[in-house]
Amino acid sequence: MSARVAVAGQIARDLVLLVDEVPDANRSVDARLRREMLGGKGANQAVSLAELGADPALLAVTGDDSVADQLLAQAARDGIDVSAVVRRRDTVTGLIVELLDGRGHWRYVEHLPDAVLLTEADVRAHADVLTAADAVLVQLQQPPTATLTAARLAREAGRLVVLDGVPTDDGHRAALFAAADVLRADDHETELLTGVTAGDPERVRAVATDLLAAGPGLLVLGLGGAGNLAVWRDPRWGEGHLLVPLTAERVVDTTGAGDALVAALTVALLRGDPPPAAVRYAVAAAGATVGHPGGRPTLDRAALTA
């Protein structure tokens, strides 16, 4: 039976435009490629989970427009349970525009108004989706009252709680850490969390080891070109650390790599992999997403486990 994983996060329409060069002010440029797709961090993670054999459910917010109709239909085709997606009245669905140049550098323009963010009331209204899951992924880019509620509900139900990002509200940080089993931070978030530049792995590891006492038993921290540092201390896994280098795939676009990493990490932990194996699997999944424009994953489960 597939593991049930709930994702509390973002759903949006992604528009990716590939250009040779980003134009200067008051100039125009032709796009060489245009892709429109289901996107947002929550949806990307849910797609990744489905591709890796899990049974994902998405808790997110759309508007009540035709764009939401299209996105939810695509999510259902992708094998995602969208029964907990809130459709906010008189609201337009979120939009993320990515301008990607020929060197793999991206720029985002986002329209994610407050109305398409999760509220505490949204989370409580769909608490059953969280408590029925084997694991819950909580994206900390959502409002802190919603993310803390989701994490606590999952923790009280005895589920594996995976945080994606770094708490920006110091008043909620301790409570979020106490509710979490795992925390994943990208390169920028690692610096915010540790106060150490990503280019100093040893200092990051020292600070991360101290952070384990705050709650999460496993931290997976992005270190830029050096790779991903895992640090863990937990009765299930013992104690240790491991730096996993980035994979060697040609990079077209790093968008979505972190979403695939978090999804694969969760799948691996649920099937009983210890942290070293789980993080290697997760980094391989991230590497498998960087070869095409846009954040929508195309993961081959058999290839990742080969």
GROMACS .gro file of C-alpha atoms in nm:
model
  306
    1MET     CA    1   0.000   0.000   0.000
    2SER     CA    2   0.136   0.344  -0.095
    3ALA     CA    3   0.236   0.588   0.176
    4ARG     CA    4  -0.014   0.870   0.222
    5VAL     CA    5   0.155   1.212   0.228
    6ALA     CA    6  -0.023   1.544   0.282
    7VAL     CA    7   0.132   1.867   0.154
    8ALA     CA    8   0.036   2.203   0.302
    9GLY     CA    9   0.159   2.470   0.063
   10GLN     CA   10   0.118   2.664  -0.257
   11ILE     CA   11  -0.061   2.590  -0.583
   12ALA     CA   12  -0.030   2.834  -0.871
   13ARG     CA   13  -0.016   2.866  -1.246
   14ASP     CA   14   0.346   2.862  -1.364
   15LEU     CA   15   0.442   3.053  -1.678
   16VAL     CA   16   0.801   2.994  -1.793
   17LEU     CA   17   0.957   3.209  -2.066
   18LEU     CA   18   1.298   3.111  -2.203
   19VAL     CA   19   1.494   3.402  -2.352
   20ASP     CA   20   1.848   3.448  -2.478
   21GLU     CA   21   1.903   3.759  -2.266
   22VAL     CA   22   1.692   3.946  -2.015
   23PRO     CA   23   1.605   4.282  -2.172
   24ASP     CA   24   1.714   4.614  -2.029
   25ALA     CA   25   1.456   4.865  -1.912
   26ASN     CA   26   1.222   4.988  -2.186
   27ARG     CA   27   1.334   4.711  -2.421
   28SER     CA   28   1.166   4.393  -2.543
   29VAL     CA   29   1.292   4.047  -2.633
   30ASP     CA   30   1.147   3.739  -2.802
   31ALA     CA   31   1.087   3.425  -2.596
   32ARG     CA   32   1.233   3.105  -2.748
   33LEU     CA   33   1.008   2.883  -2.538
   34ARG     CA   34   0.686   2.926  -2.343
   35ARG     CA   35   0.555   2.669  -2.095
   36GLU     CA   36   0.238   2.701  -1.886
   37MET     CA   37   0.179   2.438  -1.621
   38LEU     CA   38   0.058   2.339  -1.277
   39GLY     CA   39   0.305   2.489  -1.032
   40GLY     CA   40   0.372   2.633  -0.691
   41LYS     CA   41   0.585   2.460  -0.428
   42GLY     CA   42   0.302   2.253  -0.288
   43ALA     CA   43   0.185   2.125  -0.624
   44ASN     CA   44   0.541   2.052  -0.737
   45GLN     CA   45   0.602   1.846  -0.425
   46ALA     CA   46   0.273   1.663  -0.466
   47VAL     CA   47   0.356   1.576  -0.829
   48SER     CA   48   0.699   1.452  -0.717
   49LEU     CA   49   0.541   1.236  -0.450
   50ALA     CA   50   0.302   1.080  -0.699
   51GLU     CA   51   0.585   1.009  -0.943
   52LEU     CA   52   0.779   0.840  -0.662
   53GLY     CA   53   0.491   0.609  -0.577
   54ALA     CA   54   0.334   0.790  -0.282
   55ASP     CA   55  -0.032   0.885  -0.248
   56PRO     CA   56  -0.033   1.266  -0.214
   57ALA     CA   57  -0.304   1.501  -0.092
   58LEU     CA   58  -0.272   1.877  -0.133
   59LEU     CA   59  -0.395   2.139   0.115
   60ALA     CA   60  -0.371   2.472  -0.067
   61VAL     CA   61  -0.576   2.768  -0.189
   62THR     CA   62  -0.686   2.872  -0.539
   63GLY     CA   63  -0.925   3.133  -0.662
   64ASP     CA   64  -1.266   3.060  -0.808
   65ASP     CA   65  -1.160   3.130  -1.168
   66SER     CA   66  -1.112   2.917  -1.478
   67VAL     CA   67  -0.738   2.894  -1.412
   68ALA     CA   68  -0.815   2.702  -1.093
   69ASP     CA   69  -1.040   2.467  -1.289
   70GLN     CA   70  -0.751   2.385  -1.521
   71LEU     CA   71  -0.493   2.345  -1.245
   72LEU     CA   72  -0.711   2.118  -1.033
   73ALA     CA   73  -0.797   1.902  -1.333
   74GLN     CA   74  -0.426   1.862  -1.407
   75ALA     CA   75  -0.349   1.782  -1.043
   76ALA     CA   76  -0.616   1.512  -1.043
   77ARG     CA   77  -0.467   1.364  -1.361
   78ASP     CA   78  -0.131   1.363  -1.183
   79GLY     CA   79  -0.275   1.144  -0.909
   80ILE     CA   80  -0.312   1.415  -0.644
   81ASP     CA   81  -0.607   1.424  -0.404
   82VAL     CA   82  -0.731   1.784  -0.432
   83SER     CA   83  -1.034   1.750  -0.204
   84ALA     CA   84  -0.864   1.975   0.053
   85VAL     CA   85  -0.783   2.255  -0.193
   86VAL     CA   86  -0.977   2.562  -0.083
   87ARG     CA   87  -1.138   2.766  -0.361
   88ARG     CA   88  -1.157   3.123  -0.233
   89ARG     CA   89  -1.450   3.324  -0.365
   90ASP     CA   90  -1.385   3.646  -0.560
   91THR     CA   91  -1.014   3.560  -0.580
   92VAL     CA   92  -0.778   3.507  -0.873
   93THR     CA   93  -0.552   3.202  -0.861
   94GLY     CA   94  -0.184   3.264  -0.792
   95LEU     CA   95   0.056   3.320  -1.081
   96ILE     CA   96   0.433   3.270  -1.095
   97VAL     CA   97   0.616   3.399  -1.403
   98GLU     CA   98   0.971   3.275  -1.451
   99LEU     CA   99   1.204   3.451  -1.693
  100LEU     CA  100   1.486   3.208  -1.769
  101ASP     CA  101   1.789   3.316  -1.972
  102GLY     CA  102   2.023   3.102  -2.178
  103ARG     CA  103   2.274   3.071  -1.892
  104GLY     CA  104   2.030   2.911  -1.649
  105HIS     CA  105   1.969   3.230  -1.450
  106TRP     CA  106   1.610   3.288  -1.347
  107ARG     CA  107   1.399   3.579  -1.231
  108TYR     CA  108   1.051   3.544  -1.084
  109VAL     CA  109   0.753   3.776  -1.094
  110GLU     CA  110   0.489   3.643  -0.856
  111HIS     CA  111   0.128   3.736  -0.795
  112LEU     CA  112   0.043   3.548  -0.477
  113PRO     CA  113  -0.198   3.774  -0.288
  114ASP     CA  114  -0.291   3.704   0.072
  115ALA     CA  115  -0.619   3.550  -0.040
  116VAL     CA  116  -0.438   3.249  -0.195
  117LEU     CA  117  -0.236   3.177   0.120
  118LEU     CA  118  -0.346   2.923   0.377
  119THR     CA  119  -0.511   3.043   0.694
  120GLU     CA  120  -0.538   2.867   1.027
  121ALA     CA  121  -0.911   2.822   0.956
  122ASP     CA  122  -0.831   2.650   0.625
  123VAL     CA  123  -0.596   2.409   0.800
  124ARG     CA  124  -0.839   2.327   1.079
  125ALA     CA  125  -1.123   2.274   0.831
  126HIS     CA  126  -0.915   2.003   0.661
  127ALA     CA  127  -0.738   1.861   0.966
  128ASP     CA  128  -0.852   1.510   0.871
  129VAL     CA  129  -0.633   1.519   0.560
  130LEU     CA  130  -0.328   1.586   0.778
  131THR     CA  131  -0.405   1.344   1.057
  132ALA     CA  132  -0.485   1.058   0.815
  133ALA     CA  133  -0.151   1.088   0.637
  134ASP     CA  134   0.168   0.897   0.713
  135ALA     CA  135   0.370   1.217   0.670
  136VAL     CA  136   0.291   1.587   0.638
  137LEU     CA  137   0.505   1.835   0.443
  138VAL     CA  138   0.461   2.190   0.568
  139GLN     CA  139   0.593   2.480   0.362
  140LEU     CA  140   0.702   2.766   0.581
  141GLN     CA  141   0.647   3.016   0.300
  142GLN     CA  142   0.283   3.018   0.413
  143PRO     CA  143   0.159   3.233   0.707
  144PRO     CA  144   0.307   3.117   1.041
  145THR     CA  145  -0.027   3.062   1.213
  146ALA     CA  146  -0.128   2.819   0.937
  147THR     CA  147   0.204   2.636   0.924
  148LEU     CA  148   0.224   2.597   1.301
  149THR     CA  149  -0.131   2.464   1.316
  150ALA     CA  150  -0.058   2.210   1.040
  151ALA     CA  151   0.264   2.095   1.206
  152ARG     CA  152   0.103   2.060   1.549
  153LEU     CA  153  -0.197   1.867   1.419
  154ALA     CA  154   0.033   1.626   1.239
  155ARG     CA  155   0.261   1.590   1.541
  156GLU     CA  156  -0.032   1.523   1.777
  157ALA     CA  157  -0.148   1.249   1.538
  158GLY     CA  158   0.196   1.088   1.545
  159ARG     CA  159   0.281   1.164   1.181
  160LEU     CA  160   0.622   1.232   1.031
  161VAL     CA  161   0.645   1.614   1.010
  162VAL     CA  162   0.874   1.764   0.746
  163LEU     CA  163   0.926   2.141   0.736
  164ASP     CA  164   1.032   2.305   0.409
  165GLY     CA  165   1.202   2.638   0.471
  166VAL     CA  166   1.297   2.846   0.772
  167PRO     CA  167   1.058   3.010   1.019
  168THR     CA  168   1.062   3.385   0.954
  169ASP     CA  169   0.855   3.465   1.261
  170ASP     CA  170   1.075   3.427   1.570
  171GLY     CA  171   0.766   3.396   1.787
  172HIS     CA  172   0.669   3.071   1.614
  173ARG     CA  173   1.015   2.926   1.556
  174ALA     CA  174   1.053   2.730   1.879
  175ALA     CA  175   0.703   2.583   1.850
  176LEU     CA  176   0.756   2.483   1.486
  177PHE     CA  177   1.089   2.318   1.565
  178ALA     CA  178   0.933   2.129   1.854
  179ALA     CA  179   0.666   1.989   1.622
  180ALA     CA  180   0.907   1.880   1.346
  181ASP     CA  181   1.097   1.562   1.270
  182VAL     CA  182   1.281   1.699   0.965
  183LEU     CA  183   1.371   2.044   0.835
  184ARG     CA  184   1.500   2.120   0.486
  185ALA     CA  185   1.654   2.460   0.401
  186ASP     CA  186   1.788   2.581   0.067
  187ASP     CA  187   2.114   2.774   0.033
  188HIS     CA  188   1.968   3.112   0.128
  189GLU     CA  189   1.756   2.967   0.408
  190THR     CA  190   2.059   2.786   0.549
  191GLU     CA  191   2.233   3.120   0.597
  192LEU     CA  192   1.922   3.265   0.764
  193LEU     CA  193   1.894   2.963   0.992
  194THR     CA  194   2.257   2.929   1.095
  195GLY     CA  195   2.396   3.279   1.046
  196VAL     CA  196   2.684   3.117   0.854
  197THR     CA  197   2.758   3.152   0.484
  198ALA     CA  198   2.690   2.839   0.280
  199GLY     CA  199   3.056   2.836   0.176
  200ASP     CA  200   3.172   2.723   0.523
  201PRO     CA  201   3.040   2.367   0.567
  202GLU     CA  202   3.224   2.299   0.894
  203ARG     CA  203   3.080   2.603   1.068
  204VAL     CA  204   2.735   2.525   0.930
  205ARG     CA  205   2.765   2.172   1.066
  206ALA     CA  206   2.865   2.297   1.411
  207VAL     CA  207   2.568   2.533   1.431
  208ALA     CA  208   2.331   2.271   1.286
  209THR     CA  209   2.437   2.018   1.549
  210ASP     CA  210   2.336   2.266   1.819
  211LEU     CA  211   2.002   2.326   1.646
  212LEU     CA  212   1.911   1.958   1.674
  213ALA     CA  213   1.840   2.013   2.041
  214ALA     CA  214   1.551   2.243   1.941
  215GLY     CA  215   1.339   1.965   1.794
  216PRO     CA  216   1.402   1.833   1.441
  217GLY     CA  217   1.601   1.510   1.445
  218LEU     CA  218   1.725   1.564   1.089
  219LEU     CA  219   1.837   1.883   0.916
  220VAL     CA  220   1.914   1.886   0.542
  221LEU     CA  221   2.084   2.214   0.453
  222GLY     CA  222   2.175   2.349   0.112
  223LEU     CA  223   2.536   2.462   0.078
  224GLY     CA  224   2.541   2.598  -0.276
  225GLY     CA  225   2.790   2.428  -0.504
  226ALA     CA  226   2.920   2.216  -0.214
  227GLY     CA  227   2.597   2.014  -0.209
  228ASN     CA  228   2.361   1.931   0.078
  229LEU     CA  229   2.463   1.877   0.439
  230ALA     CA  230   2.262   1.634   0.649
  231VAL     CA  231   2.297   1.643   1.027
  232TRP     CA  232   2.094   1.412   1.248
  233ARG     CA  233   2.046   1.303   1.607
  234ASP     CA  234   1.749   1.084   1.682
  235PRO     CA  235   1.674   0.759   1.868
  236ARG     CA  236   1.563   0.602   1.539
  237TRP     CA  237   1.873   0.702   1.342
  238GLY     CA  238   2.150   0.757   1.594
  239GLU     CA  239   2.380   1.056   1.541
  240GLY     CA  240   2.588   1.167   1.245
  241HIS     CA  241   2.640   1.399   0.950
  242LEU     CA  242   2.700   1.365   0.578
  243LEU     CA  243   2.778   1.608   0.296
  244VAL     CA  244   2.620   1.486  -0.029
  245PRO     CA  245   2.760   1.653  -0.344
  246LEU     CA  246   2.535   1.778  -0.620
  247THR     CA  247   2.477   1.543  -0.909
  248ALA     CA  248   2.652   1.591  -1.242
  249GLU     CA  249   2.350   1.664  -1.463
  250ARG     CA  250   2.366   1.961  -1.696
  251VAL     CA  251   2.175   2.244  -1.529
  252VAL     CA  252   1.912   2.422  -1.736
  253ASP     CA  253   1.692   2.547  -1.451
  254THR     CA  254   1.719   2.484  -1.077
  255THR     CA  255   1.353   2.572  -1.020
  256GLY     CA  256   1.175   2.284  -0.849
  257ALA     CA  257   1.489   2.095  -0.751
  258GLY     CA  258   1.429   2.163  -0.383
  259ASP     CA  259   1.067   2.050  -0.411
  260ALA     CA  260   1.175   1.717  -0.563
  261LEU     CA  261   1.438   1.682  -0.291
  262VAL     CA  262   1.187   1.729  -0.008
  263ALA     CA  263   0.940   1.486  -0.165
  264ALA     CA  264   1.203   1.218  -0.224
  265LEU     CA  265   1.347   1.263   0.125
  266THR     CA  266   1.003   1.206   0.274
  267VAL     CA  267   0.937   0.896   0.063
  268ALA     CA  268   1.275   0.749   0.159
  269LEU     CA  269   1.226   0.810   0.530
  270LEU     CA  270   0.878   0.660   0.522
  271ARG     CA  271   1.011   0.340   0.368
  272GLY     CA  272   1.268   0.316   0.646
  273ASP     CA  273   1.585   0.445   0.481
  274PRO     CA  274   1.839   0.584   0.730
  275PRO     CA  275   1.941   0.947   0.678
  276PRO     CA  276   2.251   0.882   0.460
  277ALA     CA  277   2.052   0.674   0.208
  278ALA     CA  278   1.748   0.904   0.226
  279VAL     CA  279   1.952   1.217   0.157
  280ARG     CA  280   2.139   1.057  -0.133
  281TYR     CA  281   1.807   0.954  -0.284
  282ALA     CA  282   1.670   1.305  -0.232
  283VAL     CA  283   1.971   1.472  -0.395
  284ALA     CA  284   1.940   1.236  -0.692
  285ALA     CA  285   1.576   1.340  -0.732
  286ALA     CA  286   1.674   1.707  -0.721
  287GLY     CA  287   1.937   1.645  -0.988
  288ALA     CA  288   1.677   1.480  -1.209
  289THR     CA  289   1.471   1.804  -1.225
  290VAL     CA  290   1.735   2.055  -1.336
  291GLY     CA  291   1.766   1.950  -1.700
  292HIS     CA  292   1.449   2.120  -1.827
  293PRO     CA  293   1.285   2.463  -1.794
  294GLY     CA  294   1.028   2.505  -1.518
  295GLY     CA  295   0.973   2.348  -1.179
  296ARG     CA  296   0.739   2.067  -1.276
  297PRO     CA  297   0.921   1.740  -1.200
  298THR     CA  298   0.958   1.439  -1.428
  299LEU     CA  299   1.097   1.177  -1.193
  300ASP     CA  300   1.169   0.820  -1.295
  301ARG     CA  301   1.134   0.610  -0.982
  302ALA     CA  302   1.314   0.310  -1.132
  303ALA     CA  303   1.610   0.523  -1.245
  304LEU     CA  304   1.649   0.683  -0.902
  305THR     CA  305   1.662   0.348  -0.723
  306ALA     CA  306   1.891   0.183  -0.979
   0.00000   0.00000   0.00000
